[in-house]
């Protein structure tokens, strides 16, 4: 969404990963383009030199800014007067820490895919570097970019459902029902291999999204979780189903269910939050609706750009008119726009629009890593209650 | 559903409880009437003599068969040549064991509301009496009476989704969001009072329905459960929210969520079962649809009386044509019709229609009581894994 | 629904038609039984003597009150001191007029299936007889028996959506997509045969339901309609698809679409009414929800027994608790209960409960016949505008 | 999205209209950007010089290519070696014909908003010019850009539902329920003013979308239509509600309902097509689902990127993984990508990808204008049947 009034230059974007065959690389590029705050000018799109160059040509990166390695990219870009403002890291988890650290140290902001790193130690190291360098660092927890999710968060924060009692998030997929990794499928391969994903499978891939959403909308993090992780597909090395109970310091309770083995579901994210005076729910496959009920009144369907609650300002400007659904790419674009707003505001010496601060920070990335640790520890101990802060 | 061909006499039904102001009494009576297999001829409808008589008159029970106590009713009916064939016990939980035992011992079959008794000891005693007397004893786990739930069970049993991996049942209500029991509300009062309900609140009232459904459709009982029970409403004596993880001997995993404090939900029962080759789901508020997916194919919506799966015979005859929704009362009526079929078959010396054996037995009632014990024990120990068999 | 307070005797019900193989006969019987205001005591269930007797035994009609013809039934019942209070006529359309007239003249009230008769002349004759005899005469326009339809009507009448502008009713089925009548199917056979159905096929069978609903909820009848009737299935003698535009004297406009040839739809009745200040809609396959929106506010979902609108009294008492779906049989039962209430009130010399007067009258049956005439006339003239009052 | 492979340069895009306050201008720009086939380099964004310049700066158009009038833009761009390849015309209807003609005559391709022009004479003139100049000319009938709409069209064309019998399209909005134009609202103002919109209000604004969709999915145009157009809001100069019956030469029948005065609906476009062997339906507010039923089988929900029908190739590559909803902007982007593909293919001397030819042509724009004429003529004559070809 273009900010009204002032006109700022487009930010120069580089990308690590995202070459031919990438799933998430094109999504990042569309997202960066959608609100026109970035131009993609450099990349190390693949560890394979030819694929890197082919990919760069396809996305209109000039040949002299297509690099064969991210190390070469850091070195060359840091030396240019028109160097990139920000790098997007869209590689598998094991290749987040290295480039993220190097680009930050070279004075370049970072947008990084989730989960933040391969393990918590790497994440803590990145947090240290970020604090030393002061770079802006965004983590792409996409579902927090949906307008109705932000609306839900704002409503909960404003007390629309009263003090929160229950947090229920599920993320239900089916694509790993069979051992797809055994067929050579690239996406399944790295996501089920500890060398590329870390110790968490489903819990890292989509469980962290669910955990972030639970916290994003409710405004709370649990004190303790009790997890049961299972690998159902024959030969699978990492969990493909995650059952978690949560306890909050306030007395609230929660559940997370994340699975990759539930036929009939594509990307069924559902968030339901209940408080002392009302309830709110959102379902990702119908993302333009938010369901809200005040206890004792009729359930309401709040539209994306439509009717909002008295006293709660709508936290965004719609890109398209009411009734014209926005989807996943728009939500992803929101994250890039948040990043652009934070960067531009800093560059222009002004405060960033508050809404842009909802982009997940590196600190939230670390929280996600600790969640993975805690879930794995709880499950490994047979399903005991573990504090996410002390999981390692 | 009228059984074709032979014509059997209507069975004589008595009722304990269900007088003026009762919630479930009228439901039992409608259910008994709907398929015309019973006639209500006797009752001890209330512990208040005047209310008992007024209620009896309203439901066309002859004055001489309206009794002031269930004890008087047992004695008098047992002595009549046209005595009742079966008694429906629709009182709060603390008043199940006494009449159920007495009527069985008097040679009268029993339909009893759930949960079976106030505690497991009472349930075990009833099981003993039932085994000694050989009476037919049905427990009204209503949701197992819905055609599409039975269809789901038949499909799972026939292997339509392959070996079961995941069982997810939720039962989401809102009516106890506030401390309604403090206002003198009768239904809320006894359901939140241990003296009438036993040690389980939400877990006994609706958790047992969820647990029965999980087992009914999946065909499995868990080896261990891990429960977190909470009472959210100020001053509430029993749990109003139940979070449970389940582990099955087969390696399958499950979750139960039962709550009475989620505004925006009336009676949101949702059953989802996933196996190695497919998934199936049902939602009680749209009970005429069954959602079925074979992994790798498009999701299908199976109608109540519509298109069934190849090789799986439709397990029922519809009362109304396709597209004409059946609801809760029809499901309840199915339980009465199952009971009638079992009783009539015995009376006529023939085998009961197999479908009628899906009525929950007294043994399943006992399983429900052990589930409540296990859930409470697990939660009391801070959320540990407990076997439902060894809970006490 | 059990009437509070006083206790009235059950009304004695007879039935013409509804023998073995009947679709609607069992529905009438369940409906009569559900609220326990009737007992079925006599019948001429089939024109085939053996089937009539077999059917009577199955529904517990005593042999001496099972008649071989409706003529015999009129004669014999009229002579009994315990004669039937009311007769339900559930035969194909060509067999409505004869028995309806004869029973009225014998002093017996009538419940008659829709459409009222084979043609408008017969309908006008029945209206005359009804006026002469003063009998209570109900027509089973089932969908007007749904609680949420009555709620919608009450809300429109109370001004909840302002002055009505648009009326949109569709009734979408698929069962006659192929020429089922050519296979010997009994239900398809008579419904597509002018000798049994009259001149209207789809327009008479379900179009009249749509037309009645449009009027029932909006409170208006159109001044003129423009119809396009089509028979799609090869060899079909009567229309199986109906497109109608409507104009109201108030300036409002409407559309009716009724079809029997739309695969994927079972019984998809949808009513949508829009006024100057709001809109309301109801869909029969999810009958417990009513969707209501005040212009400029968020859409609301009103539950069957749940949250009602300020100032509009809930027009009914629910049979089952909120969230426990009621369906088609309960709606049908409502019509019988309305009839019972009207009859009992007359017998007891008191005014009937106002809600019971929503049962469709013989006059509304005549309006339906005139609608069929008008639709056929308009379509036959190539789709011109015709007044329903002057159609013949 | 057309699959890449070869790398083509980005096409240079100009824009007429779309300055500050424009509703559809930003949508065109996002759509042009989303798949990265265009760069916006020139514009005459507003008839107000200051607003034109401010708008140009906001969208990164260089000052020397921001023009004060479209006439100046044609002249200047035509003279540049790096002149625009294509112009997007996003002004109100009365300002389509002039620039469209001039740019075509200057050798520049055109993307034009719908309806094509102010009246049919203008449209016919444009068609003439297009034929003389041979320019590529696309009309933005957005809803034909949704993947599932294209899937539906491909399935109907492939015979998935058999010979088509019924076409039902509705387009239901609420935003003009009140006389919004009287408040100074810009969007409402020009859409309800014949000087800017032409003789059709709702029928031109959204009725043409519905008509195009009916034809796009069914593959048929009607022989005759019967229309009833109404203006409900007080003082409104053009229709705000459209009821249309349709007859096809094949014997098929159809209905269109377009309205702007139905509270509770935002942009409720619903397409339902039924044939001799099946049915298909799509609802714009849940655009990633396509509902398909073979007669006699269970209804299926086909996902956007998910399970497709045997033998029918999926006509597109998804931008985001299955289960990640695409929406309105992606559909709009598809039109731009189709345009890019047609232009690039021509420039490179190859055949365009067949899918790209689904972009609405100028001929289809003319068909839309004739539809408006026919609807107005039919309604003006009191609702008679009129052929869309001979309407003027």
Short mmCIF file of C-alpha atoms in Angstrom, two decimals, chain A:
data_model
loop_
_atom_site.label_atom_id
_atom_site.label_comp_id
_atom_site.label_asym_id
_atom_site.label_seq_id
_atom_site.Cartn_x
_atom_site.Cartn_y
_atom_site.Cartn_z
CA UNK A 1 0.00 0.00 0.00
CA UNK A 2 1.59 3.22 -1.06
CA UNK A 3 1.82 5.65 1.79
CA UNK A 4 -0.07 8.80 0.90
CA UNK A 5 1.55 12.14 0.56
CA UNK A 6 5.29 11.83 0.47
CA UNK A 7 7.08 9.96 -2.26
CA UNK A 8 10.07 7.85 -1.28
CA UNK A 9 12.49 6.07 -3.56
CA UNK A 10 12.12 2.35 -4.09
CA UNK A 11 14.38 0.32 -1.81
CA UNK A 12 17.02 -1.87 -3.44
CA UNK A 13 16.45 -5.52 -2.67
CA UNK A 14 18.80 -8.47 -2.96
CA UNK A 15 17.89 -12.12 -2.57
CA UNK A 16 19.72 -15.20 -1.32
CA UNK A 17 18.10 -18.37 -2.63
CA UNK A 18 14.93 -18.37 -4.70
CA UNK A 19 16.34 -19.65 -7.98
CA UNK A 20 14.53 -21.87 -10.51
CA UNK A 21 12.40 -24.48 -8.73
CA UNK A 22 12.13 -22.50 -5.53
CA UNK A 23 8.70 -22.45 -3.90
CA UNK A 24 9.01 -19.40 -1.73
CA UNK A 25 11.41 -17.28 -3.80
CA UNK A 26 8.78 -16.17 -6.34
CA UNK A 27 6.39 -15.45 -3.49
CA UNK A 28 8.93 -13.09 -1.89
CA UNK A 29 9.46 -11.36 -5.22
CA UNK A 30 5.76 -10.87 -5.87
CA UNK A 31 5.33 -9.65 -2.32
CA UNK A 32 8.15 -7.16 -2.72
CA UNK A 33 6.67 -5.90 -5.97
CA UNK A 34 3.03 -5.73 -5.06
CA UNK A 35 3.07 -2.44 -3.16
CA UNK A 36 5.97 -1.06 -5.24
CA UNK A 37 8.28 -0.20 -2.41
CA UNK A 38 11.22 -2.34 -3.62
CA UNK A 39 13.16 -3.09 -6.75
CA UNK A 40 15.06 -6.38 -6.99
CA UNK A 41 18.58 -5.60 -8.16
CA UNK A 42 20.92 -8.32 -6.93
CA UNK A 43 20.91 -11.98 -6.00
CA UNK A 44 22.70 -15.19 -5.22
CA UNK A 45 19.75 -17.25 -6.26
CA UNK A 46 21.28 -20.69 -6.27
CA UNK A 47 24.36 -22.58 -5.20
CA UNK A 48 24.44 -23.90 -8.76
CA UNK A 49 26.15 -21.25 -10.89
CA UNK A 50 24.12 -21.84 -14.04
CA UNK A 51 20.81 -21.92 -12.23
CA UNK A 52 21.77 -18.78 -10.36
CA UNK A 53 22.47 -16.94 -13.62
CA UNK A 54 19.41 -18.25 -15.41
CA UNK A 55 17.25 -17.34 -12.46
CA UNK A 56 18.72 -13.85 -12.28
CA UNK A 57 18.00 -13.22 -15.94
CA UNK A 58 14.42 -14.37 -15.52
CA UNK A 59 13.82 -11.84 -12.78
CA UNK A 60 15.62 -9.01 -14.57
CA UNK A 61 18.65 -8.87 -12.29
CA UNK A 62 21.57 -7.42 -14.22
CA UNK A 63 24.29 -10.03 -14.91
CA UNK A 64 26.91 -8.15 -12.92
CA UNK A 65 24.77 -8.34 -9.81
CA UNK A 66 24.01 -12.04 -10.08
CA UNK A 67 26.43 -13.71 -7.70
CA UNK A 68 27.52 -17.30 -7.47
CA UNK A 69 27.61 -17.34 -3.67
CA UNK A 70 26.12 -15.24 -0.91
CA UNK A 71 29.64 -14.62 0.33
CA UNK A 72 30.56 -13.04 -3.01
CA UNK A 73 27.34 -11.09 -2.89
CA UNK A 74 28.03 -9.63 0.54
CA UNK A 75 31.51 -8.59 -0.48
CA UNK A 76 30.55 -7.02 -3.79
CA UNK A 77 27.39 -5.30 -2.68
CA UNK A 78 29.00 -3.84 0.42
CA UNK A 79 31.50 -2.15 -1.87
CA UNK A 80 28.98 -0.53 -4.21
CA UNK A 81 27.66 2.99 -3.73
CA UNK A 82 24.25 1.77 -4.96
CA UNK A 83 24.41 -1.30 -2.84
CA UNK A 84 21.28 -3.14 -1.80
CA UNK A 85 19.37 -1.73 1.14
CA UNK A 86 18.06 -5.09 2.25
CA UNK A 87 18.51 -8.77 1.55
CA UNK A 88 15.80 -11.42 1.54
CA UNK A 89 17.02 -14.83 2.72
CA UNK A 90 14.79 -17.53 1.30
CA UNK A 91 16.98 -20.62 1.57
CA UNK A 92 16.30 -23.74 3.67
CA UNK A 93 16.79 -23.26 7.40
CA UNK A 94 20.41 -24.39 7.54
CA UNK A 95 21.38 -21.50 5.28
CA UNK A 96 19.82 -18.67 7.24
CA UNK A 97 22.38 -17.96 9.90
CA UNK A 98 25.43 -17.47 7.72
CA UNK A 99 24.12 -14.89 5.26
CA UNK A 100 21.91 -13.17 7.84
CA UNK A 101 24.90 -12.51 10.04
CA UNK A 102 27.18 -11.45 7.19
CA UNK A 103 24.69 -9.04 5.63
CA UNK A 104 23.90 -7.44 8.96
CA UNK A 105 27.58 -6.97 9.62
CA UNK A 106 27.90 -5.39 6.18
CA UNK A 107 25.28 -2.83 7.14
CA UNK A 108 22.41 -4.32 5.21
CA UNK A 109 18.93 -4.96 6.60
CA UNK A 110 17.50 -8.47 6.47
CA UNK A 111 14.22 -10.16 5.68
CA UNK A 112 14.48 -13.81 6.66
CA UNK A 113 12.17 -16.76 6.16
CA UNK A 114 11.00 -18.75 9.17
CA UNK A 115 11.97 -20.60 11.29
CA UNK A 116 14.76 -18.23 12.02
CA UNK A 117 17.66 -20.69 12.01
CA UNK A 118 18.63 -24.34 12.26
CA UNK A 119 18.71 -24.24 16.04
CA UNK A 120 18.38 -21.91 19.01
CA UNK A 121 22.12 -21.32 19.38
CA UNK A 122 22.25 -19.87 15.87
CA UNK A 123 19.19 -17.77 16.62
CA UNK A 124 20.70 -16.34 19.76
CA UNK A 125 23.84 -15.51 17.84
CA UNK A 126 21.80 -13.63 15.24
CA UNK A 127 19.98 -11.71 17.95
CA UNK A 128 23.37 -10.67 19.35
CA UNK A 129 24.57 -9.49 15.94
CA UNK A 130 21.34 -7.64 15.32
CA UNK A 131 21.65 -5.84 18.64
CA UNK A 132 25.25 -4.90 17.87
CA UNK A 133 24.57 -3.71 14.34
CA UNK A 134 21.13 -2.21 14.87
CA UNK A 135 19.93 -3.48 11.51
CA UNK A 136 16.23 -3.86 10.83
CA UNK A 137 15.45 -7.57 10.71
CA UNK A 138 12.05 -8.96 9.69
CA UNK A 139 10.89 -12.58 9.86
CA UNK A 140 8.19 -13.64 7.40
CA UNK A 141 5.45 -15.02 9.61
CA UNK A 142 3.06 -14.56 6.73
CA UNK A 143 -0.26 -15.13 8.38
CA UNK A 144 0.28 -12.12 10.60
CA UNK A 145 0.14 -10.08 7.39
CA UNK A 146 -3.56 -10.76 6.73
CA UNK A 147 -5.73 -7.71 7.37
CA UNK A 148 -8.27 -9.68 9.36
CA UNK A 149 -5.59 -11.21 11.57
CA UNK A 150 -4.36 -7.73 12.37
CA UNK A 151 -7.92 -6.68 12.96
CA UNK A 152 -8.36 -9.59 15.35
CA UNK A 153 -5.20 -8.67 17.22
CA UNK A 154 -6.31 -5.06 17.50
CA UNK A 155 -9.71 -6.11 18.76
CA UNK A 156 -8.30 -8.47 21.38
CA UNK A 157 -5.87 -5.81 22.50
CA UNK A 158 -8.71 -3.31 22.75
CA UNK A 159 -10.65 -5.64 25.02
CA UNK A 160 -13.32 -6.65 22.52
CA UNK A 161 -13.51 -10.17 23.98
CA UNK A 162 -12.45 -9.33 27.51
CA UNK A 163 -9.68 -11.06 29.39
CA UNK A 164 -8.48 -13.99 27.30
CA UNK A 165 -9.26 -17.51 28.55
CA UNK A 166 -8.70 -19.82 25.59
CA UNK A 167 -6.32 -19.84 22.63
CA UNK A 168 -6.84 -22.47 19.98
CA UNK A 169 -4.76 -22.57 16.82
CA UNK A 170 -4.66 -25.36 14.29
CA UNK A 171 -2.64 -25.66 11.11
CA UNK A 172 -3.83 -28.65 9.14
CA UNK A 173 -2.20 -29.82 5.92
CA UNK A 174 -2.16 -33.11 4.02
CA UNK A 175 0.72 -32.92 1.59
CA UNK A 176 3.07 -35.19 3.55
CA UNK A 177 0.47 -37.95 4.09
CA UNK A 178 2.70 -40.25 2.08
CA UNK A 179 6.53 -40.29 2.28
CA UNK A 180 6.90 -37.77 -0.49
CA UNK A 181 10.52 -37.19 0.46
CA UNK A 182 11.30 -40.69 -0.80
CA UNK A 183 10.25 -39.68 -4.32
CA UNK A 184 12.91 -36.98 -4.68
CA UNK A 185 10.48 -34.11 -4.11
CA UNK A 186 12.68 -31.15 -3.27
CA UNK A 187 10.30 -29.35 -0.90
CA UNK A 188 9.51 -32.52 1.04
CA UNK A 189 13.15 -33.56 1.02
CA UNK A 190 14.69 -30.69 2.92
CA UNK A 191 11.72 -30.19 5.22
CA UNK A 192 11.99 -33.76 6.54
CA UNK A 193 15.79 -33.83 6.79
CA UNK A 194 17.32 -32.68 10.09
CA UNK A 195 20.43 -31.50 8.26
CA UNK A 196 18.42 -28.84 6.44
CA UNK A 197 15.50 -28.25 8.80
CA UNK A 198 16.92 -28.77 12.26
CA UNK A 199 15.39 -31.01 14.90
CA UNK A 200 11.80 -30.02 14.16
CA UNK A 201 9.81 -31.18 11.15
CA UNK A 202 6.18 -30.16 11.18
CA UNK A 203 6.73 -28.27 14.43
CA UNK A 204 9.35 -26.06 12.78
CA UNK A 205 7.75 -25.75 9.37
CA UNK A 206 4.20 -24.89 10.34
CA UNK A 207 4.03 -25.31 14.12
CA UNK A 208 6.05 -22.11 14.48
CA UNK A 209 3.49 -20.28 12.32
CA UNK A 210 0.71 -21.55 14.58
CA UNK A 211 2.63 -20.57 17.71
CA UNK A 212 3.35 -17.12 16.32
CA UNK A 213 -0.29 -16.60 15.38
CA UNK A 214 -1.45 -17.71 18.82
CA UNK A 215 0.80 -15.12 20.36
CA UNK A 216 0.17 -12.46 17.71
CA UNK A 217 -3.58 -12.44 18.16
CA UNK A 218 -3.84 -13.21 21.88
CA UNK A 219 -0.97 -10.98 22.93
CA UNK A 220 0.32 -13.69 25.26
CA UNK A 221 3.09 -16.29 25.40
CA UNK A 222 2.60 -19.48 27.39
CA UNK A 223 4.50 -20.33 30.54
CA UNK A 224 4.49 -24.03 29.83
CA UNK A 225 3.64 -26.41 27.01
CA UNK A 226 3.05 -30.15 26.87
CA UNK A 227 3.78 -31.65 23.47
CA UNK A 228 3.27 -34.92 21.68
CA UNK A 229 5.13 -35.07 18.36
CA UNK A 230 4.71 -37.98 16.00
CA UNK A 231 6.13 -39.10 12.67
CA UNK A 232 3.45 -41.08 10.88
CA UNK A 233 4.77 -41.57 7.37
CA UNK A 234 6.95 -44.67 7.05
CA UNK A 235 10.65 -43.83 7.30
CA UNK A 236 10.10 -40.17 8.08
CA UNK A 237 12.95 -38.70 10.11
CA UNK A 238 11.10 -35.74 11.61
CA UNK A 239 7.67 -35.21 13.14
CA UNK A 240 4.71 -34.72 10.81
CA UNK A 241 2.07 -34.19 13.50
CA UNK A 242 2.16 -31.94 16.55
CA UNK A 243 -0.23 -31.89 19.50
CA UNK A 244 0.43 -29.25 22.12
CA UNK A 245 -1.33 -28.05 25.26
CA UNK A 246 -0.45 -24.62 26.60
CA UNK A 247 -0.72 -22.86 29.94
CA UNK A 248 -0.44 -19.13 30.33
CA UNK A 249 0.62 -17.23 33.39
CA UNK A 250 -2.74 -15.46 33.41
CA UNK A 251 -4.53 -18.76 33.89
CA UNK A 252 -5.53 -18.97 30.22
CA UNK A 253 -5.20 -22.27 28.42
CA UNK A 254 -4.37 -23.15 24.84
CA UNK A 255 -4.06 -25.88 22.24
CA UNK A 256 -2.02 -26.13 19.07
CA UNK A 257 -2.52 -28.78 16.46
CA UNK A 258 -0.20 -28.75 13.46
CA UNK A 259 -0.20 -31.60 11.01
CA UNK A 260 0.96 -32.45 7.50
CA UNK A 261 -0.92 -35.75 7.28
CA UNK A 262 -4.64 -34.89 7.31
CA UNK A 263 -6.15 -35.65 3.87
CA UNK A 264 -8.78 -33.18 2.76
CA UNK A 265 -6.98 -30.14 4.12
CA UNK A 266 -4.71 -27.91 2.08
CA UNK A 267 -3.55 -25.16 4.39
CA UNK A 268 -6.20 -25.09 7.07
CA UNK A 269 -5.08 -22.51 9.56
CA UNK A 270 -7.74 -21.68 12.11
CA UNK A 271 -7.34 -19.28 15.02
CA UNK A 272 -9.93 -19.11 17.77
CA UNK A 273 -9.59 -16.92 20.82
CA UNK A 274 -12.18 -16.73 23.59
CA UNK A 275 -12.35 -14.30 26.44
CA UNK A 276 -14.61 -13.46 29.32
CA UNK A 277 -16.99 -11.43 27.19
CA UNK A 278 -16.62 -12.65 23.62
CA UNK A 279 -14.92 -14.74 21.00
CA UNK A 280 -13.15 -14.23 17.71
CA UNK A 281 -12.10 -16.63 14.99
CA UNK A 282 -10.39 -16.61 11.61
CA UNK A 283 -9.84 -19.28 8.99
CA UNK A 284 -7.05 -18.81 6.48
CA UNK A 285 -8.82 -20.41 3.54
CA UNK A 286 -11.53 -17.72 3.80
CA UNK A 287 -9.22 -14.96 4.89
CA UNK A 288 -11.44 -11.97 4.24
CA UNK A 289 -13.90 -12.87 6.97
CA UNK A 290 -13.44 -12.40 10.69
CA UNK A 291 -16.01 -13.96 12.98
CA UNK A 292 -16.76 -12.10 16.16
CA UNK A 293 -19.31 -12.65 18.89
CA UNK A 294 -20.07 -10.74 22.03
CA UNK A 295 -21.41 -13.20 24.58
CA UNK A 296 -25.18 -13.05 24.50
CA UNK A 297 -25.36 -11.46 21.07
CA UNK A 298 -25.57 -12.83 17.54
CA UNK A 299 -22.36 -13.89 15.78
CA UNK A 300 -21.10 -11.29 13.32
CA UNK A 301 -19.05 -11.65 10.17
CA UNK A 302 -16.69 -8.72 9.82
CA UNK A 303 -15.49 -8.12 6.30
CA UNK A 304 -11.95 -7.23 5.29
CA UNK A 305 -12.68 -3.68 4.37
CA UNK A 306 -16.12 -3.45 5.72
CA UNK A 307 -17.73 -2.86 9.00
CA UNK A 308 -15.43 -2.41 11.92
CA UNK A 309 -16.10 -2.23 15.60
CA UNK A 310 -16.96 0.98 17.35
CA UNK A 311 -13.89 2.50 18.85
CA UNK A 312 -11.41 0.25 17.13
CA UNK A 313 -9.74 2.00 14.24
CA UNK A 314 -9.25 -0.14 11.15
CA UNK A 315 -5.52 -0.77 11.14
CA UNK A 316 -5.00 -0.76 7.39
CA UNK A 317 -6.07 0.64 4.06
CA UNK A 318 -7.47 -1.94 1.68
CA UNK A 319 -5.77 -2.49 -1.68
CA UNK A 320 -9.04 -3.49 -3.34
CA UNK A 321 -12.63 -2.59 -2.62
CA UNK A 322 -14.77 -4.41 -0.12
CA UNK A 323 -15.88 -7.84 -1.29
CA UNK A 324 -12.89 -8.30 -3.56
CA UNK A 325 -10.89 -10.97 -1.75
CA UNK A 326 -7.28 -10.44 -0.87
CA UNK A 327 -5.22 -13.55 -0.32
CA UNK A 328 -1.87 -14.99 0.57
CA UNK A 329 0.25 -12.86 -1.72
CA UNK A 330 -1.27 -9.67 -0.38
CA UNK A 331 -0.57 -10.86 3.16
CA UNK A 332 3.01 -11.61 2.22
CA UNK A 333 3.27 -8.22 0.51
CA UNK A 334 2.13 -6.61 3.74
CA UNK A 335 5.25 -7.92 5.43
CA UNK A 336 7.45 -6.38 2.74
CA UNK A 337 5.54 -3.14 3.00
CA UNK A 338 6.00 -3.16 6.75
CA UNK A 339 9.72 -3.67 6.20
CA UNK A 340 9.82 -0.85 3.64
CA UNK A 341 8.01 1.45 6.01
CA UNK A 342 10.41 0.71 8.87
CA UNK A 343 13.45 1.18 6.60
CA UNK A 344 12.14 4.31 4.91
CA UNK A 345 11.12 5.89 8.18
CA UNK A 346 14.60 5.33 9.56
CA UNK A 347 16.18 6.67 6.39
CA UNK A 348 13.96 9.74 6.54
CA UNK A 349 14.46 10.22 10.27
CA UNK A 350 10.83 9.82 11.20
CA UNK A 351 8.88 7.34 13.24
CA UNK A 352 7.57 4.33 11.35
CA UNK A 353 3.81 3.88 11.02
CA UNK A 354 2.83 1.85 14.09
CA UNK A 355 1.14 -0.79 11.98
CA UNK A 356 4.45 -1.63 10.32
CA UNK A 357 5.87 -2.70 13.67
CA UNK A 358 3.69 -5.79 13.56
CA UNK A 359 6.23 -7.43 11.26
CA UNK A 360 7.80 -10.27 13.22
CA UNK A 361 11.15 -9.27 14.68
CA UNK A 362 14.30 -11.28 15.11
CA UNK A 363 13.31 -11.60 18.75
CA UNK A 364 10.10 -13.28 17.71
CA UNK A 365 12.19 -15.51 15.49
CA UNK A 366 14.16 -16.55 18.56
CA UNK A 367 10.93 -17.19 20.46
CA UNK A 368 9.94 -19.52 17.64
CA UNK A 369 13.18 -21.46 17.94
CA UNK A 370 12.68 -21.84 21.69
CA UNK A 371 9.17 -23.10 21.02
CA UNK A 372 10.58 -25.81 18.75
CA UNK A 373 13.08 -26.80 21.42
CA UNK A 374 10.42 -26.89 24.09
CA UNK A 375 8.04 -28.94 21.98
CA UNK A 376 10.73 -31.46 21.15
CA UNK A 377 11.90 -31.65 24.74
CA UNK A 378 8.39 -32.12 26.09
CA UNK A 379 7.63 -34.81 23.58
CA UNK A 380 10.96 -36.57 24.09
CA UNK A 381 10.22 -36.77 27.82
CA UNK A 382 6.95 -38.52 27.04
CA UNK A 383 4.73 -35.49 27.06
CA UNK A 384 5.64 -33.45 30.11
CA UNK A 385 5.11 -29.77 30.78
CA UNK A 386 8.08 -27.68 29.75
CA UNK A 387 8.68 -23.94 29.85
CA UNK A 388 9.54 -22.55 26.40
CA UNK A 389 12.13 -20.30 28.03
CA UNK A 390 14.10 -23.08 29.64
CA UNK A 391 13.73 -25.74 27.02
CA UNK A 392 17.34 -26.17 26.08
#
